[in-house]
Short mmCIF file of C-alpha atoms in Angstrom, two decimals:
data_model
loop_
_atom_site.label_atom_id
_atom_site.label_comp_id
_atom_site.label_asym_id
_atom_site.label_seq_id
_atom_site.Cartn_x
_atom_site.Cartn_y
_atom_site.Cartn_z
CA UNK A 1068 0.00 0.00 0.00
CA UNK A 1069 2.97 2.20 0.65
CA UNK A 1070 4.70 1.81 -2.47
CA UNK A 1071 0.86 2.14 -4.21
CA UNK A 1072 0.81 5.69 -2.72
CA UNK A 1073 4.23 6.82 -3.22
CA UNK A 1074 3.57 6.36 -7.01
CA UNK A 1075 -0.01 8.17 -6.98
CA UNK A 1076 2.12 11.10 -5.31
CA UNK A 1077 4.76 11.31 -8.10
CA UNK A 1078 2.77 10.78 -11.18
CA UNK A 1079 3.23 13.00 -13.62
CA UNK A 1080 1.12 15.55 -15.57
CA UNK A 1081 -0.78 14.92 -18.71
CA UNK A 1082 -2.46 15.68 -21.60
CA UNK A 1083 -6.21 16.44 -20.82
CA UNK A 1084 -8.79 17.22 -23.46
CA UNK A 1085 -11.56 19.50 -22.96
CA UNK A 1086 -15.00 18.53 -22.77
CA UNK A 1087 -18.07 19.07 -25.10
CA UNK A 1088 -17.97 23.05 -24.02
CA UNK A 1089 -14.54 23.29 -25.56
CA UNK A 1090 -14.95 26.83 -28.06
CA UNK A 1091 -12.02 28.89 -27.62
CA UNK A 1092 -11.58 32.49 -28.39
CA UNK A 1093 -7.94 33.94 -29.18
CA UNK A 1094 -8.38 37.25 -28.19
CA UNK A 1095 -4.81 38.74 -29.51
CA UNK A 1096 -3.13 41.32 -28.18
CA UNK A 1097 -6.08 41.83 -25.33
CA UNK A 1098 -4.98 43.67 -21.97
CA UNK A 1099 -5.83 41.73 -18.92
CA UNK A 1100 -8.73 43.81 -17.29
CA UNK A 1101 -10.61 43.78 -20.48
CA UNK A 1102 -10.67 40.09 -20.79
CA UNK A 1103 -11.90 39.96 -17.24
CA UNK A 1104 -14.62 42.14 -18.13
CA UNK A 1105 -15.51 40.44 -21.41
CA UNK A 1106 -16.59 36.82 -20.43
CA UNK A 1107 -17.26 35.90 -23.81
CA UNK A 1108 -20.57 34.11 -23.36
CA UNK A 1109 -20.32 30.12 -24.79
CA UNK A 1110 -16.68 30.08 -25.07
CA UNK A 1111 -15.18 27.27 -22.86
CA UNK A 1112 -11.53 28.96 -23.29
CA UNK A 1113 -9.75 32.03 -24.01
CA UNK A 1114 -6.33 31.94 -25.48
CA UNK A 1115 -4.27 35.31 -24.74
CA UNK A 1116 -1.81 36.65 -25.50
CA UNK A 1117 2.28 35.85 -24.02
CA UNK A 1118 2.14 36.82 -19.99
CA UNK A 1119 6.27 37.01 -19.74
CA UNK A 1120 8.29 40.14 -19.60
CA UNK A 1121 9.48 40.66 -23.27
CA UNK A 1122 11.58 43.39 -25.23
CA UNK A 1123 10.07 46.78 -25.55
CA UNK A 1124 8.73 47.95 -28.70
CA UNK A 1125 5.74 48.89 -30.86
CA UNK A 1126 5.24 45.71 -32.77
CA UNK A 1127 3.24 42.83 -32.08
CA UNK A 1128 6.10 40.49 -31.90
CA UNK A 1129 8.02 41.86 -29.53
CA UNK A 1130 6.16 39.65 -27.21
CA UNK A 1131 8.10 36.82 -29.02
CA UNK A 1132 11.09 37.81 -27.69
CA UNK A 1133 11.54 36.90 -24.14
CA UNK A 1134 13.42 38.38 -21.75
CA UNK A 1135 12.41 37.05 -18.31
CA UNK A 1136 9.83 34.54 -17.25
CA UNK A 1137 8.27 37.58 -14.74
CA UNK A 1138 4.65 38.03 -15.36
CA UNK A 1139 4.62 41.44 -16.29
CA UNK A 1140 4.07 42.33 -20.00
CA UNK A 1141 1.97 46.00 -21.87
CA UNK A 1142 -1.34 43.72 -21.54
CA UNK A 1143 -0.45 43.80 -17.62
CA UNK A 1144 1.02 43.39 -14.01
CA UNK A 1145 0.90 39.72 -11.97
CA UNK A 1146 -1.66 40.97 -10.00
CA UNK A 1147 -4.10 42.03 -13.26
CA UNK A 1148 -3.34 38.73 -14.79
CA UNK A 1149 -3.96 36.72 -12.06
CA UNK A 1150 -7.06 38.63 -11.54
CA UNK A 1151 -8.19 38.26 -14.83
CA UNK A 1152 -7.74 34.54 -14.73
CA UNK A 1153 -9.83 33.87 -11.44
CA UNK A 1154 -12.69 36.22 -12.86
CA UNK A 1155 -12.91 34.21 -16.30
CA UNK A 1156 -12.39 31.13 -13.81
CA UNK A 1157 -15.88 31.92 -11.71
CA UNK A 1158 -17.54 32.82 -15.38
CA UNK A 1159 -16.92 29.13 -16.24
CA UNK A 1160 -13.98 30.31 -18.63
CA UNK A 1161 -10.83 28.57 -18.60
CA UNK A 1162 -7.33 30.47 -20.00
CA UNK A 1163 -4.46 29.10 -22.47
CA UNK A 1164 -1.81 31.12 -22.43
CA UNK A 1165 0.65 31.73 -25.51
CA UNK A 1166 3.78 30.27 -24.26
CA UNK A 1167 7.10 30.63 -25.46
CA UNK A 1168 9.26 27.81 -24.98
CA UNK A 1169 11.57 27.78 -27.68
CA UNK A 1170 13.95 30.94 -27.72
CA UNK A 1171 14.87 34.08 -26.07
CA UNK A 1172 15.19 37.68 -27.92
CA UNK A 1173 17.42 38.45 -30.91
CA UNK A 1174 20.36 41.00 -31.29
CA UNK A 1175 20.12 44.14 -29.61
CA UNK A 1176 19.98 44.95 -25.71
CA UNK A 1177 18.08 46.87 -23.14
CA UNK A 1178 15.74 46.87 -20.33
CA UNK A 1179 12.14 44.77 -20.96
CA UNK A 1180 9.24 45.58 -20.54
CA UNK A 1181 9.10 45.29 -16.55
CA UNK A 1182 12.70 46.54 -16.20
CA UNK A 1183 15.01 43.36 -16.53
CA UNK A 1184 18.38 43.97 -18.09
CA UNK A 1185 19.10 41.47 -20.90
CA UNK A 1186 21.55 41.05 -24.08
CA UNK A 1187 21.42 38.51 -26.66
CA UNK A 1188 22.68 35.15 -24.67
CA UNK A 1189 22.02 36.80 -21.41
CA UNK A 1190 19.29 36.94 -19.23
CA UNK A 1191 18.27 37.13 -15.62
CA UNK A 1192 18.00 32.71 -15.66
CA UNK A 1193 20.00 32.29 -18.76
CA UNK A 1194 23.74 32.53 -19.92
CA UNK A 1195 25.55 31.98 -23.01
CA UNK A 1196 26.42 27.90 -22.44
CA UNK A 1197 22.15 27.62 -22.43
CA UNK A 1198 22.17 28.47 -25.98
CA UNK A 1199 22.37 26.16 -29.56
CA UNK A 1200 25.07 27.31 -31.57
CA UNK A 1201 24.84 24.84 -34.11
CA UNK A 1202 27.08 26.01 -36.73
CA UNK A 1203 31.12 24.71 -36.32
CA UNK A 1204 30.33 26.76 -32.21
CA UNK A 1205 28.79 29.90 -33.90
CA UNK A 1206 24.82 30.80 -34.01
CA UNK A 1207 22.99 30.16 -37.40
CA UNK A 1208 19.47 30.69 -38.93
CA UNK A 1209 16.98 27.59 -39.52
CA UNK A 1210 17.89 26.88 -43.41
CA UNK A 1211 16.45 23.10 -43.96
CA UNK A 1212 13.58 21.81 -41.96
CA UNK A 1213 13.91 18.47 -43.95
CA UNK A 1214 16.63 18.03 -41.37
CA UNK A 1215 15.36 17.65 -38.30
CA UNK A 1216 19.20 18.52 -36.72
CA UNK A 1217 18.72 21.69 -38.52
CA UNK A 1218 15.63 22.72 -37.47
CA UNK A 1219 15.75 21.96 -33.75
CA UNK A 1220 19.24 23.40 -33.12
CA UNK A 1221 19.26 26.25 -35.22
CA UNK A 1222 17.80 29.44 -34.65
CA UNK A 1223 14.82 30.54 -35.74
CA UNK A 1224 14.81 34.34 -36.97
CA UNK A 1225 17.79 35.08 -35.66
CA UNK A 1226 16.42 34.24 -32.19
CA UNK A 1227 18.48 32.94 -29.43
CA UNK A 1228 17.60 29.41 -29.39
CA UNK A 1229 17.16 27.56 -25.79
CA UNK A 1230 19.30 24.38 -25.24
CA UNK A 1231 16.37 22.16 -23.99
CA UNK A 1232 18.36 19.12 -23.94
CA UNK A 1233 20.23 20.41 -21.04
CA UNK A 1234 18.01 19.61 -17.78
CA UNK A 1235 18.20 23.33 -15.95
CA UNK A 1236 16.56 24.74 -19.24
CA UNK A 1237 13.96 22.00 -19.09
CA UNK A 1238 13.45 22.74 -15.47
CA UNK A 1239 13.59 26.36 -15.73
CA UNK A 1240 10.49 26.35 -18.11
CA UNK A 1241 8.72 23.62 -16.30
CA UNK A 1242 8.43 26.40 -13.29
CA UNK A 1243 6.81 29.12 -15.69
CA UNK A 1244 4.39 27.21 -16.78
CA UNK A 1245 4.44 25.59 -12.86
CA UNK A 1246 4.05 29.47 -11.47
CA UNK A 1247 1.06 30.10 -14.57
CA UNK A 1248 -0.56 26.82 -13.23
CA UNK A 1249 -0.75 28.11 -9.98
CA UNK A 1250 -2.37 30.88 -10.62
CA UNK A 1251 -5.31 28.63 -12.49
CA UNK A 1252 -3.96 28.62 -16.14
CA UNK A 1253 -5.73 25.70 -17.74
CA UNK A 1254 -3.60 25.23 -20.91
CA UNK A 1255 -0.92 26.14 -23.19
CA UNK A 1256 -0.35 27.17 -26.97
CA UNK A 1257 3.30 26.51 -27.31
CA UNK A 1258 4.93 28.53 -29.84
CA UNK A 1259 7.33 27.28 -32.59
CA UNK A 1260 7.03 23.55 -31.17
CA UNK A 1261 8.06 22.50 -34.42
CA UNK A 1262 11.73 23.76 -33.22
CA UNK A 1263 11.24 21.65 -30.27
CA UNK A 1264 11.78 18.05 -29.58
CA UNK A 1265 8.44 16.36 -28.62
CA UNK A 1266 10.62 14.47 -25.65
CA UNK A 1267 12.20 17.67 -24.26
CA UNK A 1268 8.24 19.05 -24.48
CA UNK A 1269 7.27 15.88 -22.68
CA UNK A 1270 9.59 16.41 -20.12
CA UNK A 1271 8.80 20.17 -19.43
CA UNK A 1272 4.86 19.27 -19.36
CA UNK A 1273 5.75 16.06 -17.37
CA UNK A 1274 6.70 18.33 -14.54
CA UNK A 1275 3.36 20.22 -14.40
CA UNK A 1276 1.41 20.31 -11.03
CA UNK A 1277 -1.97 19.11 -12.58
CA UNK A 1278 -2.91 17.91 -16.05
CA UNK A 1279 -3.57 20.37 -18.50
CA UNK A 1280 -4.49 21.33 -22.21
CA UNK A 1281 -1.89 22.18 -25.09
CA UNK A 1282 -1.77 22.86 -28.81
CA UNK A 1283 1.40 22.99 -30.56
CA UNK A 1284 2.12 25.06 -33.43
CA UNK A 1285 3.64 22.26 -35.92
CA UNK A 1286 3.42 23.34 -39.38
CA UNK A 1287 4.65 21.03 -41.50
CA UNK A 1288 4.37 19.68 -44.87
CA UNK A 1289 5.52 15.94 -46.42
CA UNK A 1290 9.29 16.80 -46.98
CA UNK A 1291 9.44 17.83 -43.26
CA UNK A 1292 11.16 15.82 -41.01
CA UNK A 1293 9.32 17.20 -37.84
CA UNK A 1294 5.78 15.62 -37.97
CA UNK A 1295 2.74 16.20 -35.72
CA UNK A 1296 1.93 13.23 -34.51
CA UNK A 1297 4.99 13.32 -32.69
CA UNK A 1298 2.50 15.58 -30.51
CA UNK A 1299 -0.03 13.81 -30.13
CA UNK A 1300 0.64 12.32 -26.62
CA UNK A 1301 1.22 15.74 -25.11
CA UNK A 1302 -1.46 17.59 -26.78
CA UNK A 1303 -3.24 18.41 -29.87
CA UNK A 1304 -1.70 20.50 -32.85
CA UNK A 1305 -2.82 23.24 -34.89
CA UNK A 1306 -4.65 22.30 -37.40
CA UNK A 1307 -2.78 24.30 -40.41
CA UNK A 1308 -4.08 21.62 -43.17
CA UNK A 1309 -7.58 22.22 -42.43
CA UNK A 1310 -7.57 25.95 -42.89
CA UNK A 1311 -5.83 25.74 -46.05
CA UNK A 1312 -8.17 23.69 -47.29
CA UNK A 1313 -11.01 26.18 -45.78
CA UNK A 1314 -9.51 28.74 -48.19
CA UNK A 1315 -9.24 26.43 -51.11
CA UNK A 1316 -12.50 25.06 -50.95
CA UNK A 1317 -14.30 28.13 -50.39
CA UNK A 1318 -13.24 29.03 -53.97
CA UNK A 1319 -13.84 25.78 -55.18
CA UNK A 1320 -16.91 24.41 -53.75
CA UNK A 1321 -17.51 24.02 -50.20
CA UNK A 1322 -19.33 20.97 -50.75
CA UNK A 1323 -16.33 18.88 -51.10
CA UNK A 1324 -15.47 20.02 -46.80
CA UNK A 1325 -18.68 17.23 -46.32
CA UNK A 1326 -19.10 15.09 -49.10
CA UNK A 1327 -18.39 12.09 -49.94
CA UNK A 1328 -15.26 12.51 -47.68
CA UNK A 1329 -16.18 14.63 -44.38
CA UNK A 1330 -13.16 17.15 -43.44
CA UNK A 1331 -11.33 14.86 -40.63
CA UNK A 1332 -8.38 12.99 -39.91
CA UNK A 1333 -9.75 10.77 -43.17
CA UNK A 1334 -8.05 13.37 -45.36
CA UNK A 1335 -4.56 12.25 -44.59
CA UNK A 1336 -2.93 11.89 -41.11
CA UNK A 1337 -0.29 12.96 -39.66
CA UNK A 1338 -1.41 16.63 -41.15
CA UNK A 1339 -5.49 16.31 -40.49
CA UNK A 1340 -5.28 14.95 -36.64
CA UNK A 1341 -7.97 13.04 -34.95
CA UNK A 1342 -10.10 14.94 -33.33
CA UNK A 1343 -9.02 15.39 -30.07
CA UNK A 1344 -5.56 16.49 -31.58
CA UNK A 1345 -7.05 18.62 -34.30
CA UNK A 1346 -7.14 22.55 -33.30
CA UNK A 1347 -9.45 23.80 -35.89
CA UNK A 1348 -9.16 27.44 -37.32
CA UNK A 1349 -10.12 29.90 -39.61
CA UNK A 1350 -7.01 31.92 -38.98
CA UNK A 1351 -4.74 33.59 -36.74
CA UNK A 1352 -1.87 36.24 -35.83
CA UNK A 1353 0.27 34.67 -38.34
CA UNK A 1354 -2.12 33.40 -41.45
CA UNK A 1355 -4.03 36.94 -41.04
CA UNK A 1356 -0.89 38.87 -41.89
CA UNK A 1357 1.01 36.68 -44.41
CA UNK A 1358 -1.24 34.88 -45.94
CA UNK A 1359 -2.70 31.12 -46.29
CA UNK A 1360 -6.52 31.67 -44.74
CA UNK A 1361 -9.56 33.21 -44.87
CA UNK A 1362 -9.59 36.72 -43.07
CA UNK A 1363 -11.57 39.51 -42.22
CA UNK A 1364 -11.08 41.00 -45.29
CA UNK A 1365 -11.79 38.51 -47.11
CA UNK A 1366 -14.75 38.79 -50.03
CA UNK A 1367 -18.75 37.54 -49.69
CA UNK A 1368 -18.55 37.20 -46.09
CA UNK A 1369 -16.43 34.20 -46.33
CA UNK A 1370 -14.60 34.95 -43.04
CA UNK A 1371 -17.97 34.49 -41.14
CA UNK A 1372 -18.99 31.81 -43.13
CA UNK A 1373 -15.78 29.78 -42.78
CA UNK A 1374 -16.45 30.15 -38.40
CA UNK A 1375 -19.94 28.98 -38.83
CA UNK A 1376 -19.13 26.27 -40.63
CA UNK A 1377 -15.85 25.17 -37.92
CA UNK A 1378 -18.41 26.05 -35.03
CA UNK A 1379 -21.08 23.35 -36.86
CA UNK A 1380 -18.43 20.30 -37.69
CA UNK A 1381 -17.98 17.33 -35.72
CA UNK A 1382 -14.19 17.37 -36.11
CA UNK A 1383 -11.91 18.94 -33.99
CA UNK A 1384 -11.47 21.72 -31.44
CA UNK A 1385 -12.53 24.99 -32.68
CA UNK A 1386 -11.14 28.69 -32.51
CA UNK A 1387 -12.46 31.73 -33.07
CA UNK A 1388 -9.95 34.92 -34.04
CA UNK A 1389 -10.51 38.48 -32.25
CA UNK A 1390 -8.16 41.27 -32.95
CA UNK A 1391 -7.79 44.68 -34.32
CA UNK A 1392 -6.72 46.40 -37.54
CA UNK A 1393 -3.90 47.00 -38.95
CA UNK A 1394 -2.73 48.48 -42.40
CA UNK A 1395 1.19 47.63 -41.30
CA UNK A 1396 1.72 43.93 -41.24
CA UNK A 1397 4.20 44.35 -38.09
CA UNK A 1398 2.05 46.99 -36.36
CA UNK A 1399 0.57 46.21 -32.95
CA UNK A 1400 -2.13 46.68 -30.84
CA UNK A 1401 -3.56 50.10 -29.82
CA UNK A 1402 -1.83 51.56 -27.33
CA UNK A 1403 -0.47 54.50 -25.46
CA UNK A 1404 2.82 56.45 -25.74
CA UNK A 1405 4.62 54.21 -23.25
CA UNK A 1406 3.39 50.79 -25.26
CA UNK A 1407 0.83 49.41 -22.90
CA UNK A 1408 -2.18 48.47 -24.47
CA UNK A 1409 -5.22 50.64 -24.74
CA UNK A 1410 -8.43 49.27 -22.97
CA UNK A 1411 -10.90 47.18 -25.71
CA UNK A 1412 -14.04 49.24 -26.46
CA UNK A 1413 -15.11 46.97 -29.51
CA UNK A 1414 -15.96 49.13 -33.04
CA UNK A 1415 -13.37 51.70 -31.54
CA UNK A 1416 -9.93 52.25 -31.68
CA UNK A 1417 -9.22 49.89 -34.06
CA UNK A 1418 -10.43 46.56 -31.43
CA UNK A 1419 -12.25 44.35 -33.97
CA UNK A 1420 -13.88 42.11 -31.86
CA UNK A 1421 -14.65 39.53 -34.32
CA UNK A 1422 -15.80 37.32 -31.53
CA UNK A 1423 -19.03 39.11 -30.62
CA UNK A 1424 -20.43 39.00 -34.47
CA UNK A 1425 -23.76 37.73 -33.58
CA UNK A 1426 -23.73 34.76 -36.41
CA UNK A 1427 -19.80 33.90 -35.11
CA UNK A 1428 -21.54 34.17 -30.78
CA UNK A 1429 -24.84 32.47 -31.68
CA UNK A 1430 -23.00 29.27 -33.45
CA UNK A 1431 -21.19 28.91 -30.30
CA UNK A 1432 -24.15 27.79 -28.42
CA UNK A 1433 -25.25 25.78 -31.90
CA UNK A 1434 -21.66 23.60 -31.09
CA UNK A 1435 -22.46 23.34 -27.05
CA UNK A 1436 -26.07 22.37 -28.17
CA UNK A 1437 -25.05 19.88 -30.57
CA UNK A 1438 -22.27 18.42 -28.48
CA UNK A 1439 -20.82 14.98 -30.10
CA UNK A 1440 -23.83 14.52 -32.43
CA UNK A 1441 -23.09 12.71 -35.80
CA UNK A 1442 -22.80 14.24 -39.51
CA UNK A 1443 -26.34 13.47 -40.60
CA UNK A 1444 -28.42 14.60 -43.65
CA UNK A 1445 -25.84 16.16 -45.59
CA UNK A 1446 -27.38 17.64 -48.99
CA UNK A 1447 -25.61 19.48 -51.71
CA UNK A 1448 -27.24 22.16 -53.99
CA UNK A 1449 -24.52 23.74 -56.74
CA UNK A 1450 -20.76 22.79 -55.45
CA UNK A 1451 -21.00 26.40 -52.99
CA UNK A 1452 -24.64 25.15 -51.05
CA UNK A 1453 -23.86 22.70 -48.56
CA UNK A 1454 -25.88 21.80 -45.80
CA UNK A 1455 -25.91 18.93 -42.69
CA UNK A 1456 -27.18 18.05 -39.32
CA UNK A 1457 -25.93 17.16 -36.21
CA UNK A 1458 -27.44 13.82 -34.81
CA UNK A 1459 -31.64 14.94 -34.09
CA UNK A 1460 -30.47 18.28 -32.40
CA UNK A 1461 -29.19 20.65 -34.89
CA UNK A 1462 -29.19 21.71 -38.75
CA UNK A 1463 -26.96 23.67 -40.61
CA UNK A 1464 -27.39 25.18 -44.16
CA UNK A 1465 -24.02 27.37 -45.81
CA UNK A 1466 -24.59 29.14 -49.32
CA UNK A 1467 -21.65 30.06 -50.62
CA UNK A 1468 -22.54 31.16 -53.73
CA UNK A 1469 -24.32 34.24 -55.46
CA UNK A 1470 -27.49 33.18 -55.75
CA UNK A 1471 -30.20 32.49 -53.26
CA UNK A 1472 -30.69 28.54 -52.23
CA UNK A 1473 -34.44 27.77 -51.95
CA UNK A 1474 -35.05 23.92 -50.99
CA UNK A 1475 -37.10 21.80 -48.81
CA UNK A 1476 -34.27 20.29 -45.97
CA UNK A 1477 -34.98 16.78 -44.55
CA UNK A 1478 -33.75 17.01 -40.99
CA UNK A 1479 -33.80 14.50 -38.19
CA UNK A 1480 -34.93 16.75 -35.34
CA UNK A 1481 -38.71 16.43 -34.07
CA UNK A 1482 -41.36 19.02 -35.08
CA UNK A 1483 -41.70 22.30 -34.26
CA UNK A 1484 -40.50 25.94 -34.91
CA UNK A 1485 -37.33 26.91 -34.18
CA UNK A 1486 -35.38 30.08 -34.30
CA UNK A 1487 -32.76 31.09 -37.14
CA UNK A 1488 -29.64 31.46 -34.82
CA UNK A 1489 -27.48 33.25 -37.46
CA UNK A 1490 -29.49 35.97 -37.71
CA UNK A 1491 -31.04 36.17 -34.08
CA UNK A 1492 -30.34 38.72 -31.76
CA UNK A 1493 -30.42 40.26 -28.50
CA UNK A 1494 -33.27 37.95 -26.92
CA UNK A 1495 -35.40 38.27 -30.05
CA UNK A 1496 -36.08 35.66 -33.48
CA UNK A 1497 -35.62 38.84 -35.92
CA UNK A 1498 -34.44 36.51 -38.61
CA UNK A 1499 -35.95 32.93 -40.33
CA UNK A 1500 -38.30 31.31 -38.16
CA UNK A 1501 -37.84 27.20 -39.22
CA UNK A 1502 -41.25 25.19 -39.34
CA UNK A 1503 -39.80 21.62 -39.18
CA UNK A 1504 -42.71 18.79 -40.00
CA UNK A 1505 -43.65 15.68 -38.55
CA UNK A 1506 -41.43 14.39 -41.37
CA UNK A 1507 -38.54 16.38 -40.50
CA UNK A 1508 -38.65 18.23 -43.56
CA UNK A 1509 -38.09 22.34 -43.77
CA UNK A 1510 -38.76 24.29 -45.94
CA UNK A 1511 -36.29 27.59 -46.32
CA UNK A 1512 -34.78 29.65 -48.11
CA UNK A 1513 -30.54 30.75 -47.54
CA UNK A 1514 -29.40 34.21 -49.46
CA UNK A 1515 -26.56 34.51 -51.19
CA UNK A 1516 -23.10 34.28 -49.28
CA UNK A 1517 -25.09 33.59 -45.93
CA UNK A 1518 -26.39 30.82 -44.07
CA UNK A 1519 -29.24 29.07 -41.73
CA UNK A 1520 -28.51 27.22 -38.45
CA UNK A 1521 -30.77 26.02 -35.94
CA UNK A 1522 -31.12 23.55 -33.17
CA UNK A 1523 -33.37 22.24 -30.20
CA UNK A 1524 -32.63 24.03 -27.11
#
């Protein structure tokens, strides 16, 4: 019995997907009190942005240079972050934090953002000999990810590249994401994992005080000799095939996302996950600015579209975008003279807030309502009109194209009249009202570029 509960007491951490409430919002660049005081209503998760003191600067990516692991950052102080996280916490809103793992800052030196002193190489937990140098002893740029040597040694960007081999580093990160733990961080996106052994990963998240949720950013293609399903044990990985193939195929014909081959890990592991691996997105920081997704700006409201449709599927763990606009690809967030960001007041100040569109909000609850369901009655109009259900609780209808889509639907969910969720509104059915028969039939009609969801409440 001893020996039974010495091993219970050193177990290690693990890998813990989320349940059937499981909609995360990354809202990027977001200041701490203004999360707190969003509580995005549906969404299981909110991913923010990096909590660690980083360089100072304008752009958005100086928060991907680290300087300490101090939480202090221009979205916030400790004390705001950790408030934020127990507020979200009591709304029934868990937080994943952008972590990263990989690398330190690149050339230059200075003060960070919360005052640490810091110079290429060295930083207030890190010296030179906790560094890759991985050319002949001298620091050199990723130029071959077909070698895996190369592209887990080297450095990214110029970017001072942690020696995670060596066990102090390992340890060293372990207690960040220990310290973020403690103050009720639920999960992790780990940055640039595709620089980053899985087993060094694995030891890091071993270490953790209680299981936990992570998706790894692993984008890789067939002549890439890091692959995701090395991953898959620790966590689930972004799902960069799938929203590729969102872009493609809303050119080409949407139907082909459902039929005859549904959009899953059918379409070719290790780069379409299964489902509990596969982080599903329309875009992100990244795709947004350099292209490879659907965006906001996108034409014939294919940016919402693409979100209803990954808030309908039965395939993965979804993820809405919320940000702000930019006309300067490295600009970042609104903020004040001394770089701290600006308070969110959606529709002002540039804060998008793509998060609160009401068809992007209502589809939330569709996915909470329709839970695990199975694909069911999927029916095609042209290649653009698509439209499914979800086992006998919900029913989704996506018209991609430029002309209206008038059919009769057969559904599986029992009579009645049900509310239009993409169009519905502050308490009030101001859109389609759905008469489904005894039959399940429905007759409706979806306009051009727009769509028709609804489900039994």
């Amino acid at each position: 019995m001893l020996s039974l509960l010495l091993f219970v007491s050193i177990a290690s951490a693990a890998f813990k997907p989320l349940g059937t409430r499981n909609v995360i919002v990354q809202m990027f660049e977001w200041p701490w009190d203004s999360i707190a005081g969003e509580w995005p209503a549906g969404y299981g998760f909110v991913q923010t942005s990096t909590p660690h003191e980083h360089i100072q600067g304008t752009q958005w990516w100086t928060d991907y240079q680290v300087v300490s692991y101090n939480i202090t950052s221009k979205r916030g102080s400790r004390e705001q972050f950790a408030n934020m996280v127990s507020t979200c916490k009591e709304a029934g809103v868990g937080i994943i934090i952008d972590a990263i793992t990989n690398h330190m800052t690149g050339e230059g030196s200075g003060s960070g953002i919360g005052g640490s002193s810091y110079s290429k190489y060295n930083y207030p937990l890190y010296g030179p000999s906790n560094f890759h140098y991985c050319d002949g002893g001298k620091a050199a740029d990723i130029t071959d990810y077909s070698n895996r040597t190369n592209a887990q040694f080297c450095e990214e960007s110029g970017l001072a590249d942690l020696a995670q081999e060596q066990t102090y580093v390992r340890d060293s990160i372990a207690a960040y994401l220990k310290d973020l733990q403690s103050l009720g961080v639920a999960g992790f996106r780990v940055d640039s994992s595709v620089q980053q052994p899985a087993s060094n990963l694995t030891d890091i998240l071993s270490q953790l005080d209680e299981d936990y949720w992570a998706t790894f950013e692993v984008e890789t293609g067939a002549p890439d000799a890091v692959k995701q399903d090395e991953y898959w044990n620790i966590g689930a990985t972004m799902a960069f095939g799938a929203t590729g193939q969102l872009l493609s195929n809303f050119e080409t014909g949407i139907a082909n996302l459902v039929t005859p081959n549904p959009l899953s890990e059918t379409w070719g592991e290790p780069v379409f996950p299964p489902s509990k691996n596969a982080n599903l997105f329309v875009t992100n920081h990244d795709k947004e600015r350099y292209g490879g997704s659907i965006n906001r700006t996108s034409p014939n409201n294919a940016y919402v579209l693409a979100h209803i449709f990954i808030l309908g599927w039965n395939w993965g763990v979804p993820e809405v975008f919320s940000a702000y606009n930019f006309t300067d690809e490295a600009a970042g967030q609104p903020q004040n003279e001394q770089g701290l960001t600006n308070a969110v007041v959606c529709g002002q100040d540039g804060w998008t807030c793509e998060h609160r569109y009401p068809a992007i909000a209502n589809m939330v609850g569709f996915h909470n309502a329709v839970s695990d369901g199975e694909l069911a009655n999927v029916q095609v109009g042209t290649p653009q009109q698509v439209a499914f259900g979800r086992g006998d609780t919900g029913f989704l209808a996506i018209n991609n194209d430029g002309e209206t889509w008038s059919n009769t639907f057969q559904t599986s969910l029992p009579q009645g009249s049900y509310c239009d969720v993409i169009h519905y509104n502050y308490g009030s059915c101001n859109g389609t009202e759905v008469e489904v028969g005894g039959d399940g039939q429905a007759t409706f009609n979806v306009s051009a570029f727009n769509a028709v969801a609804f489900y039994k409440k």
